mmCIF file of C-alpha atoms and ligand atoms in Angstrom:
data_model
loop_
_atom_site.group_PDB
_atom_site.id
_atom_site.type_symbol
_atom_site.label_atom_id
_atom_site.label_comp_id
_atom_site.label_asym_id
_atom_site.label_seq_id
_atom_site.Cartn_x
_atom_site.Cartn_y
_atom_site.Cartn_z
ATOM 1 C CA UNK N 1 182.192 89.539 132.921
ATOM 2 C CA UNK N 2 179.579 88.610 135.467
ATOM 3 C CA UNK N 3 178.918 85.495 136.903
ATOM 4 C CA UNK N 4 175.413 85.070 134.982
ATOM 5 C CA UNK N 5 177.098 85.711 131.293
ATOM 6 C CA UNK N 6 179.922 83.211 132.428
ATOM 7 C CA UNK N 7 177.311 80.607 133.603
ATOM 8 C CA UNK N 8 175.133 81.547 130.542
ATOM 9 C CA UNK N 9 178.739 81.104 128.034
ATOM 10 C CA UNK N 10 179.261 78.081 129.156
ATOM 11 C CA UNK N 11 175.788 76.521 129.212
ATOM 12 C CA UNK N 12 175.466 77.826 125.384
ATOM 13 C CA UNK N 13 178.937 76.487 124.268
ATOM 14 C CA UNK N 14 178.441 73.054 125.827
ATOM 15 C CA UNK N 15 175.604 72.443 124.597
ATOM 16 C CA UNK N 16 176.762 72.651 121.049
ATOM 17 C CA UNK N 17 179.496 70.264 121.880
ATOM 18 C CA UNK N 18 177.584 67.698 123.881
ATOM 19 C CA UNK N 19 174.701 68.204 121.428
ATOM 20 C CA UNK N 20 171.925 68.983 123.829
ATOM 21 C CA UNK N 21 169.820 71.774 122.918
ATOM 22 C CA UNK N 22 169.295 73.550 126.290
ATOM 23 C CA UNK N 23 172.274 72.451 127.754
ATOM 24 C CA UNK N 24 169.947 70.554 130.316
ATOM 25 C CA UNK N 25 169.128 68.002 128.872
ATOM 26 C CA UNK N 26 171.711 64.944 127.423
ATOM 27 C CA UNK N 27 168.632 63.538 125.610
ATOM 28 C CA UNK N 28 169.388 64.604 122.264
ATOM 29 C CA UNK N 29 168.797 63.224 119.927
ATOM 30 C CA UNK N 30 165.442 61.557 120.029
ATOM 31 C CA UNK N 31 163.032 59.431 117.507
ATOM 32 C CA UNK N 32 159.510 59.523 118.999
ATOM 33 C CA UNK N 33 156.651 57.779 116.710
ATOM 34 C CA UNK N 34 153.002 55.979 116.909
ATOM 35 C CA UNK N 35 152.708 52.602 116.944
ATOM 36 C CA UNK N 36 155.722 49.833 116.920
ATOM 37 C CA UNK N 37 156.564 51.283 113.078
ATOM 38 C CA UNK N 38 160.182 49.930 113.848
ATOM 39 C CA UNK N 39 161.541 50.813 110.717
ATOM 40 C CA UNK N 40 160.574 53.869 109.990
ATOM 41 C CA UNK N 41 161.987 55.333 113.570
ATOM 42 C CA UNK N 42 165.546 53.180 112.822
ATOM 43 C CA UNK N 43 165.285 55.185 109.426
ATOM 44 C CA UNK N 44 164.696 58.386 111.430
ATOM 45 C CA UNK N 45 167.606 57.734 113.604
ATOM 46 C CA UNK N 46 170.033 56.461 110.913
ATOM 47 C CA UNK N 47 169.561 60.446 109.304
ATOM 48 C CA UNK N 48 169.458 62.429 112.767
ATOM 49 C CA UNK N 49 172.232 59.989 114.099
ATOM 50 C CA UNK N 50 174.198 61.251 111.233
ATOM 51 C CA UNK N 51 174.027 65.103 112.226
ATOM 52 C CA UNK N 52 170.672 65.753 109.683
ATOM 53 C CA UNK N 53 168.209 68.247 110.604
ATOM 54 C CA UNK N 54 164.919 67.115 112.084
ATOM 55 C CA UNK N 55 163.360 67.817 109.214
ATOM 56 C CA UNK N 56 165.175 65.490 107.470
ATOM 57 C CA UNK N 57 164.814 62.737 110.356
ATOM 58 C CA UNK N 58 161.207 63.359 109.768
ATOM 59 C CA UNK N 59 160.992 62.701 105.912
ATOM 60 C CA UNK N 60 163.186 59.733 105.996
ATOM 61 C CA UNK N 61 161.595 58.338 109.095
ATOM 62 C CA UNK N 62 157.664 58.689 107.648
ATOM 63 C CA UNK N 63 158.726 58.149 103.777
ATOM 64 C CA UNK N 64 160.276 54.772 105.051
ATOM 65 C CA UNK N 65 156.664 54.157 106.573
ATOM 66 C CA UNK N 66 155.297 55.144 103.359
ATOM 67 C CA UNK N 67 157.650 52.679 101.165
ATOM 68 C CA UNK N 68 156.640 49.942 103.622
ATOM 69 C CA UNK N 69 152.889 51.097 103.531
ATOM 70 C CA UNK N 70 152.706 50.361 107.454
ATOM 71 C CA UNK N 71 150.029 48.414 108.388
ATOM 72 C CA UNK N 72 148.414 49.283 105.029
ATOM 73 C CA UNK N 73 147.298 52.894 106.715
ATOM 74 C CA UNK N 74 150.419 54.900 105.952
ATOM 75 C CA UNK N 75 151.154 55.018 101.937
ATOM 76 C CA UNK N 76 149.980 53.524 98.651
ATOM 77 C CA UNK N 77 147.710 50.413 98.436
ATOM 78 C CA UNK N 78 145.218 50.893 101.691
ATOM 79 C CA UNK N 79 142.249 52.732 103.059
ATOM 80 C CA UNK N 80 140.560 52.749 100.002
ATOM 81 C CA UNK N 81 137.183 54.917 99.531
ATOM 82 C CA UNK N 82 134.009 54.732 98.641
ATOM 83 C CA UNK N 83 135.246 54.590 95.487
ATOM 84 C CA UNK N 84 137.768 52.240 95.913
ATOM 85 C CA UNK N 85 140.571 54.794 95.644
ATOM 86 C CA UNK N 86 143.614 55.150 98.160
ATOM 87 C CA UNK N 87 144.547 58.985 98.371
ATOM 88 C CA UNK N 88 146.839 60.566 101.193
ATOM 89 C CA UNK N 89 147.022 63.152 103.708
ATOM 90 C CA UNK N 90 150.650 64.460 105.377
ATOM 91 C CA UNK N 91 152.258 67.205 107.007
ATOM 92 C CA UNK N 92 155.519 68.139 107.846
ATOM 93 C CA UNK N 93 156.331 70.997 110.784
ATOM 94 C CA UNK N 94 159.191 72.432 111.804
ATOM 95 C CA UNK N 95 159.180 73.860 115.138
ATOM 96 C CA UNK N 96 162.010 76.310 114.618
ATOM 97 C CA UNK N 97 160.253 78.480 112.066
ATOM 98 C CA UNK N 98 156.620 77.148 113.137
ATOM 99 C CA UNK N 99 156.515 76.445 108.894
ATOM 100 C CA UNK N 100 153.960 73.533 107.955
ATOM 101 C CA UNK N 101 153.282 71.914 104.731
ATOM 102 C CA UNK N 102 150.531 68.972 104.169
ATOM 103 C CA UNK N 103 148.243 67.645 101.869
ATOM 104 C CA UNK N 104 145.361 66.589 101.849
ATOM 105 C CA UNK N 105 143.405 63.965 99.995
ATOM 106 C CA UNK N 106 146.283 63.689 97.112
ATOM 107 C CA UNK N 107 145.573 61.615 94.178
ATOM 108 C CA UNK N 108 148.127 59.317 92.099
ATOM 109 C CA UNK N 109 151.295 60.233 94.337
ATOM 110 C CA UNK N 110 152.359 58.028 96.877
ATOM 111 C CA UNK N 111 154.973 59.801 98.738
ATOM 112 C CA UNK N 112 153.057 62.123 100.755
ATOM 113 C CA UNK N 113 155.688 63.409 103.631
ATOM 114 C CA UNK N 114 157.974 64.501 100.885
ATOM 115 C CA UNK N 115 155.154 66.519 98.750
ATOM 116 C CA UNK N 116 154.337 68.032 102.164
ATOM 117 C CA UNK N 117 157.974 69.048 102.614
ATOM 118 C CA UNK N 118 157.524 70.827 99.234
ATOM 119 C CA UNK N 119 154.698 72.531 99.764
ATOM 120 C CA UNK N 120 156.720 73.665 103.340
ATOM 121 C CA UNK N 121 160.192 75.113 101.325
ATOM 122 C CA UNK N 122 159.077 75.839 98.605
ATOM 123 C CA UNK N 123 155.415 77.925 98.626
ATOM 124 C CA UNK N 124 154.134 80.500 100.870
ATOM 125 C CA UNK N 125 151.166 78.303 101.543
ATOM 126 C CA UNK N 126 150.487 75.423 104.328
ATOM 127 C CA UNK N 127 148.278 73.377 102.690
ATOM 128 C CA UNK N 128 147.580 72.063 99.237
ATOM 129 C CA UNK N 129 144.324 69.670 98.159
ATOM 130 C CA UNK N 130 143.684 66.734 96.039
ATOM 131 C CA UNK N 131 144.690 66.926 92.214
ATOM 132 C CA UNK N 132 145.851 70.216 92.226
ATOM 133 C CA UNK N 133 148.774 68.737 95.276
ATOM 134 C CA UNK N 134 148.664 65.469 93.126
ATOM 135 C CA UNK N 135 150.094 68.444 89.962
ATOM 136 C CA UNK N 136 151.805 70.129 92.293
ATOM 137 C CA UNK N 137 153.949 67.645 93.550
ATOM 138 C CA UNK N 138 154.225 65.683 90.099
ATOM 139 C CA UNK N 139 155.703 68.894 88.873
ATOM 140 C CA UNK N 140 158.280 69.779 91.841
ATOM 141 C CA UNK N 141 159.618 65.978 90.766
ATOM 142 C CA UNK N 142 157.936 63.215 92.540
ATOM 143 C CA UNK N 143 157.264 60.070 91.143
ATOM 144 C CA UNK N 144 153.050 60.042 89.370
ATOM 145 C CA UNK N 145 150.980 59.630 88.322
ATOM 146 C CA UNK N 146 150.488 56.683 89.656
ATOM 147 C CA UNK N 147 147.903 54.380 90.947
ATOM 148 C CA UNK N 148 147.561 53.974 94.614
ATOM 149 C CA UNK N 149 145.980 50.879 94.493
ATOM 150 C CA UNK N 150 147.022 47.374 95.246
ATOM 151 C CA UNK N 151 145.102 43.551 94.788
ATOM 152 C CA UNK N 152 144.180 43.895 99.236
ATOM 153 C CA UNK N 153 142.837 47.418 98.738
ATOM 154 C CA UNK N 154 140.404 46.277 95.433
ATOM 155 C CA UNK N 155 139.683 43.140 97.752
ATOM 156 C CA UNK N 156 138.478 44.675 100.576
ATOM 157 C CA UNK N 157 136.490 47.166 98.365
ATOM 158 C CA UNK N 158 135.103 44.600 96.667
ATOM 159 C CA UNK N 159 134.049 42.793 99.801
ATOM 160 C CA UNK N 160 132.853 46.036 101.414
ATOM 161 C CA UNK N 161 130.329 46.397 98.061
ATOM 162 C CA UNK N 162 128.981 42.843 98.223
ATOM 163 C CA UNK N 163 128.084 43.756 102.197
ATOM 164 C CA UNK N 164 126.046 46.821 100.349
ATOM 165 C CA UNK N 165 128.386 49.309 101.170
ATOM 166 C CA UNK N 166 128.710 49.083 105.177
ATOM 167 C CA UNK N 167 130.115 50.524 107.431
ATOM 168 C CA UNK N 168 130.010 53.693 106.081
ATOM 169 C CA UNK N 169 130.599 57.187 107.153
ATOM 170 C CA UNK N 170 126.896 58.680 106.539
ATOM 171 C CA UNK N 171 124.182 59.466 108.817
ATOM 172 C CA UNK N 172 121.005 60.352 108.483
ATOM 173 C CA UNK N 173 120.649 59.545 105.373
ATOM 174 C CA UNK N 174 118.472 57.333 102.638
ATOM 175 C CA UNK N 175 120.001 55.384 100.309
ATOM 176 C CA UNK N 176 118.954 53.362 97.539
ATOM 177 C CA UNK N 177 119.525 50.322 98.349
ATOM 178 C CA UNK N 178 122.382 50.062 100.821
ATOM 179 C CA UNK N 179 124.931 51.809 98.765
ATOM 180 C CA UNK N 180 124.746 55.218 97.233
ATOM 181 C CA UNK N 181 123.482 57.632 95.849
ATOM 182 C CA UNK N 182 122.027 58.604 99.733
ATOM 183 C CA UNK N 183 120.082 61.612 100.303
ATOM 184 C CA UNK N 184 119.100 63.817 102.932
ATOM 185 C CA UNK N 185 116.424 62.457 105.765
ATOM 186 C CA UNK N 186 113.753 64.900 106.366
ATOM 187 C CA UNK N 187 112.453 65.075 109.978
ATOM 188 C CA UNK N 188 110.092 62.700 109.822
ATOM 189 C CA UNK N 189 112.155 60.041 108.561
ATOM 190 C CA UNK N 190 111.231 60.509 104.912
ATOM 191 C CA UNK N 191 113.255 61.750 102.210
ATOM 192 C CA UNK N 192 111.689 64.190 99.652
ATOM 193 C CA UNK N 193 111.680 60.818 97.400
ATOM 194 C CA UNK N 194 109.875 59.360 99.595
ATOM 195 C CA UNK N 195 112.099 56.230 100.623
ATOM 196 C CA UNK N 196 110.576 54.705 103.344
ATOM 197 C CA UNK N 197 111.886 53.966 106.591
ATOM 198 C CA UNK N 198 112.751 50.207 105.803
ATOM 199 C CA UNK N 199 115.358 51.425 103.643
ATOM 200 C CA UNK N 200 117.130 53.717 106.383
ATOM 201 C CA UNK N 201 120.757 52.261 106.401
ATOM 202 C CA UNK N 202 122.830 54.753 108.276
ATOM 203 C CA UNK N 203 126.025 53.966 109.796
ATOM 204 C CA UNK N 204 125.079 50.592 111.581
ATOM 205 C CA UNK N 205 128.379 49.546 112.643
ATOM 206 C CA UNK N 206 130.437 52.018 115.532
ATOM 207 C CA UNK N 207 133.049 54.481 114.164
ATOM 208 C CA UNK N 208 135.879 52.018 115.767
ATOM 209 C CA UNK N 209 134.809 49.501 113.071
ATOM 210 C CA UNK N 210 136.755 52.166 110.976
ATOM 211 C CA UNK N 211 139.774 52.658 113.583
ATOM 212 C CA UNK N 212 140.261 49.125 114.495
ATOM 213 C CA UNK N 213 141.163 47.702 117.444
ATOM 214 C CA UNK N 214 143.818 45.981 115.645
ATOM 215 C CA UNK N 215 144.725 48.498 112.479
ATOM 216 C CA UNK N 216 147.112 51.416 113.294
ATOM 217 C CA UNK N 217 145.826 54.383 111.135
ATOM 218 C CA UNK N 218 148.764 56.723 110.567
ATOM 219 C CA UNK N 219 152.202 57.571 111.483
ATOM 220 C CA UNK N 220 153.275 60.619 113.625
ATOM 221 C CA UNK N 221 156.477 61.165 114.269
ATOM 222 C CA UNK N 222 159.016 63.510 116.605
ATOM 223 C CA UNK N 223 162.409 63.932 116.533
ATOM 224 C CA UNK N 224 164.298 66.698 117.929
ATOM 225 C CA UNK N 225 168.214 66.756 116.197
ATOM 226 C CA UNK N 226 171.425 66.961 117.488
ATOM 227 C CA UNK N 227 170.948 71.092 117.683
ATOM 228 C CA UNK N 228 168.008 70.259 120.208
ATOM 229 C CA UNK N 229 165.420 71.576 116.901
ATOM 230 C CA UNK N 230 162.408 69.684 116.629
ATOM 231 C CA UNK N 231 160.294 68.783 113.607
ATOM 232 C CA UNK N 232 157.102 66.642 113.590
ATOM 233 C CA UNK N 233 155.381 64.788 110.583
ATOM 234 C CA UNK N 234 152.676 62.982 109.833
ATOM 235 C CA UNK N 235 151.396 60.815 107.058
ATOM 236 C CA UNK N 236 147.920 58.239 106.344
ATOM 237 C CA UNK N 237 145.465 57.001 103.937
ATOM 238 C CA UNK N 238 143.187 57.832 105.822
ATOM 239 C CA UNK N 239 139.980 56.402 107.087
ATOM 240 C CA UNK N 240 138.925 52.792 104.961
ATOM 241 C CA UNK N 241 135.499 53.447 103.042
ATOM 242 C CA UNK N 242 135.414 57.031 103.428
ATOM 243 C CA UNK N 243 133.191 59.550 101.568
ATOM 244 C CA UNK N 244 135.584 60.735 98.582
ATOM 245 C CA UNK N 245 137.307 63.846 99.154
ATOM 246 C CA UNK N 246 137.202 63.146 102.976
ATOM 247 C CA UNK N 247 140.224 65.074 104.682
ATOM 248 C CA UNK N 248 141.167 63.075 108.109
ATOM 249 C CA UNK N 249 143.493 65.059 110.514
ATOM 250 C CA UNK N 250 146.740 64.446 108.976
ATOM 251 C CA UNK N 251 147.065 67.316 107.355
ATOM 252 C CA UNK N 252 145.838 69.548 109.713
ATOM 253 C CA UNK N 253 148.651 71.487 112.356
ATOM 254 C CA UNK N 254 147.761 70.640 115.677
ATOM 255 C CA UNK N 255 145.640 67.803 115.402
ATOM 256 C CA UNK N 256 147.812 65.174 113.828
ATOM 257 C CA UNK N 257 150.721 66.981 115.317
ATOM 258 C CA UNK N 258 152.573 69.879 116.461
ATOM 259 C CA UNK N 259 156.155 71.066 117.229
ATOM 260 C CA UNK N 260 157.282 73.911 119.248
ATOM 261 C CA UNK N 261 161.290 74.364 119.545
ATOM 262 C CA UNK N 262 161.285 76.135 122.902
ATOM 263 C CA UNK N 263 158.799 73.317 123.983
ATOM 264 C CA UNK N 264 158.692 69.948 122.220
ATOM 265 C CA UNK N 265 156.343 67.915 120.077
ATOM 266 C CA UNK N 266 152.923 65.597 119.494
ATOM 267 C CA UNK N 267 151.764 62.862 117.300
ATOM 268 C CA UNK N 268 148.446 61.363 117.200
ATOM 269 C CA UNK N 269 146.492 58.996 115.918
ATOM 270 C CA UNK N 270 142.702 57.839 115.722
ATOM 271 C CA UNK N 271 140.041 59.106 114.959
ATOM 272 C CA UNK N 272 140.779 61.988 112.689
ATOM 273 C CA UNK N 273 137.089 63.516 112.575
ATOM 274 C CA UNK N 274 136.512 63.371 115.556
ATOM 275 C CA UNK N 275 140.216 64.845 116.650
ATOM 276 C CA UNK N 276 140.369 67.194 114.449
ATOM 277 C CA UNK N 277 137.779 69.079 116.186
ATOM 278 C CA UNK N 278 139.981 69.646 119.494
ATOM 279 C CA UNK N 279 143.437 70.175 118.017
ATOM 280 C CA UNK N 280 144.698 67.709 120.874
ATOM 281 C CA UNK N 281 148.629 68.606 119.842
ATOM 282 C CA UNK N 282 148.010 72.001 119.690
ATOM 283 C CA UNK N 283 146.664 70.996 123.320
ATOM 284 C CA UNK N 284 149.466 68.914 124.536
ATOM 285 C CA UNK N 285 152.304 71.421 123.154
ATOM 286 C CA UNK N 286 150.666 74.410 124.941
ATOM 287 C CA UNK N 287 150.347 71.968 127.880
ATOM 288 C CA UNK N 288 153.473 71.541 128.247
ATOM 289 C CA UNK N 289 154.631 75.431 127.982
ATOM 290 C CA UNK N 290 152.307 76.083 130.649
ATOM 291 C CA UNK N 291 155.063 73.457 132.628
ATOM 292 C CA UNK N 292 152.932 70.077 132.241
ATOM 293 C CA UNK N 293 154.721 67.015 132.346
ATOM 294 C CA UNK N 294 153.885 65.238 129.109
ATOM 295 C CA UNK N 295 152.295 62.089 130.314
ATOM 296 C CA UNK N 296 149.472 64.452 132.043
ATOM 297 C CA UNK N 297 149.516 67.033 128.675
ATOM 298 C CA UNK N 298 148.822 63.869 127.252
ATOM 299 C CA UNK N 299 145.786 62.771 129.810
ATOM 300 C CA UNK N 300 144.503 66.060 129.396
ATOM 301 C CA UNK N 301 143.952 66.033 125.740
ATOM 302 C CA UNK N 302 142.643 62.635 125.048
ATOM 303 C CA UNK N 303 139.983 63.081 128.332
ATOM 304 C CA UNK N 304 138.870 66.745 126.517
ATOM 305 C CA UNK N 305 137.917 64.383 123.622
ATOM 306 C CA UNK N 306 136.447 61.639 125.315
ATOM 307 C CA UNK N 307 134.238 64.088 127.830
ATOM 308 C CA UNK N 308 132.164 64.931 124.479
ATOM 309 C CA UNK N 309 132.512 61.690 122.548
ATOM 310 C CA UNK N 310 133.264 58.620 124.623
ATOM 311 C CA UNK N 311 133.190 56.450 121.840
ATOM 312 C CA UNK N 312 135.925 57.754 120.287
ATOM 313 C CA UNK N 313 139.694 55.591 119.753
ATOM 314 C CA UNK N 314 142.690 57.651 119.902
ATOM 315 C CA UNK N 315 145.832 58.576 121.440
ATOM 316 C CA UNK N 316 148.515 60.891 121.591
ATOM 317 C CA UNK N 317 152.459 61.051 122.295
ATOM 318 C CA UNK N 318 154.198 64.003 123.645
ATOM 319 C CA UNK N 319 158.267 64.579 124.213
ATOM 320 C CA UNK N 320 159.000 67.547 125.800
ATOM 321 C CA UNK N 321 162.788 69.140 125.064
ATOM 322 C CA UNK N 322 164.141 67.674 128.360
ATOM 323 C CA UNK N 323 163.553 64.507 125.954
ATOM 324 C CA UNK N 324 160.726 63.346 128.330
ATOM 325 C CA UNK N 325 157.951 61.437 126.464
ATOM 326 C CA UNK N 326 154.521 59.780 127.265
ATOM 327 C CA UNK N 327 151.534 58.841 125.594
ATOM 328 C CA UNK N 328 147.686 58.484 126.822
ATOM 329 C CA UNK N 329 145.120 56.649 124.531
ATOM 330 C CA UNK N 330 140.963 55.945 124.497
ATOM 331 C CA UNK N 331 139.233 52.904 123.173
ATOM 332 C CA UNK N 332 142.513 50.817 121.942
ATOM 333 C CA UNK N 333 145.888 49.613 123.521
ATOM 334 C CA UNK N 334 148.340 52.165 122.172
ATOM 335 C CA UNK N 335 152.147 51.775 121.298
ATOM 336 C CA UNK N 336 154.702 54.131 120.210
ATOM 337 C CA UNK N 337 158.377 53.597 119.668
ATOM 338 C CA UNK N 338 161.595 56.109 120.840
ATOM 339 C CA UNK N 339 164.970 55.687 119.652
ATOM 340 C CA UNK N 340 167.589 57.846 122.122
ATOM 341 C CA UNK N 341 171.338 57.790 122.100
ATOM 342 C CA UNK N 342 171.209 55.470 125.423
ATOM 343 C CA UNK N 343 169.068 52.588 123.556
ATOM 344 C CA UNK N 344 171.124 50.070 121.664
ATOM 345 C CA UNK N 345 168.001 50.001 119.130
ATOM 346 C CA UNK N 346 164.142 51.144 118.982
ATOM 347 C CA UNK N 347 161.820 50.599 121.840
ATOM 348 C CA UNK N 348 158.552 49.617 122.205
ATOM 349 C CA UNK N 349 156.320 51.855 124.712
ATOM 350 C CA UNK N 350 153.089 50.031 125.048
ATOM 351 C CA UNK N 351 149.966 52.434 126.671
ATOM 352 C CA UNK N 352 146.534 51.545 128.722
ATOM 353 C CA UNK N 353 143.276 52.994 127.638
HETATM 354 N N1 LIG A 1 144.038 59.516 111.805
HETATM 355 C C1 LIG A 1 143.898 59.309 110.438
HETATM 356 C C2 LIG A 1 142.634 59.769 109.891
HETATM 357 O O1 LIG A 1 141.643 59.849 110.573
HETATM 358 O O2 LIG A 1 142.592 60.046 108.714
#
């Protein structure tokens, strides 16, 4: 046998027993997530720690985020629309198979990462919207219907109404009288029903009013298992007083995040309509296979976005399979949290804009 297959044996066969995937690494296994959501990571570890697939690390790790409804943006009982509704968007990849399932804008089911999962194993389709994921998942076994509300999510709807329906997430529009119905502005400022320009009321408050400074808006998490496999997930309400039947960029594959086994993974956060629009995981992943380090895949994504919209808040987190992670950010402080086998417990990462 030649020195090459030996070396290659040996590399292959220690790496099963030590647990690294490429037999470079000893960084296996590894929690990556946005924002301090401490809990959900130790939840994470607890199932990956145990020898479970990072699929599984995933769902227990975002479903634990869900439970807790983190910062009221992840879960039942926040973000709620224009109607005063909470509905959620989630996906689940696994970067073995490259096999996604999400959906988007579900109604009366709070437990979005594991209807997402469903949707993965069990259909031939990625993605599944708004009642019909709501039936779909009822009827695969989850808990619904049920209502997604709670007493803060009515509150602040109620106090969002009483300040005639601002912000909002309409432009160029006329409405009644603050709030809805809104129709189309002509050119010259007039709408065919001839509101006049007093009434304009656009957006008058920046989109970060939306992502605030202070409110984390989803969670995104990595983990690549003791097999060195990686799996990403995501799951958010969404964006507070959207326009019903808005779709953020949880759901989508390479915008809220993205896995590749023979590279590693991204989560993000932010901004979703504005992110969706440059697939910055899909970015940072194919980054990285190109041989970038992940705190400059990282760089590289968030500046793409904030070249055309400088306004924007986001960030991202990349972990690459050597177990190397980063994160870059625009418009807020950013955090994420990593739980590795040489960390007594879940650390805090804390990022610059
Ligand atoms: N990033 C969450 C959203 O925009 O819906």
């Amino acid at each position: 046998m030649s020195t090459i297959k030996l070396l290659f044996l040996f590399t292959f066969f220690s790496s099963l027993i030590l647990g690294y995937g490429d037999g470079i690494s000893g960084k296996y296994p590894i929690v990556v997530s946005t924002w301090p959501f401490v809990e959900a990571v130790r939840a994470a570890w607890r199932a990956v720690d145990a020898g479970f697939s990072a699929v599984d690390a995933v769902v227990e790790g975002c479903s634990a985020c869900e439970d807790l409804r983190c910062d009221g943006t992840v879960g039942p009982g926040g973000s709620p629309d224009e109607n005063g509704e909470t509905t959620i968007d989630a996906l689940i990849m696994n970067g073995v198979t490259m096999e996604i399932g999400a959906v988007a804008a579900m109604r009366y089911v709070k437990d979005g990462i594991r209807a997402a999962r469903l949707v993965m194993e069990h259909t031939k389709h990625t993605l599944l919207v708004g009642e019909k994921a709501s039936a779909f998942a009822i009827a695969m076994g989850l808990p619904g219907p049920s209502n997604l509300s709670s007493t803060e999510s009515i509150e602040m709807w109620n106090k969002w109404k009483e300040n005639g329906c601002q912000p909002n997430f309409w432009k160029n529009v006329i409405p009644l009288n603050g709030c809805g119905p809104y129709r189309p502005k002509s050119a010259n400022g007039f709408s065919e029903g001839g509101y006049s320009k007093a009434n304009l009321m656009g957006v008058i408050e920046s989109r970060s009013s939306h992502f605030g400074l202070h409110s984390h808006d989803t969670i995104s998490m990595a983990v690549i298992d003791k097999m060195g496999h990686v799996a990403v997930g995501t799951s958010t309400n969404g964006a507070t007083f959207k326009i019903p039947g808005r779709v953020g960029d949880g759901p989508i594959a390479g915008s809220s995040s993205y896995a590749d086994d023979g590279v590693g993974a991204c989560g993000a956060t932010g901004d979703g309509d504005i992110m969706m629009r440059f697939l910055p995981c899909y970015q940072v992943v194919e980054s990285m296979r190109l041989g970038m380090e992940p705190k400059l895949a990282a760089k590289d994504a968030i500046s793409r976005i904030a070249r055309k919209f400088p306004d924007f808040v986001g960030a991202v987190v990349a972990v690459n399979k050597n177990g190397v992670h980063a994160g870059a950010c625009h418009g807020w402080t950013f955090q994420y949290s990593v739980r590795t086998l040489e960390m007594e417990d879940v650390e805090v990462f804390t990022v610059l804009p």
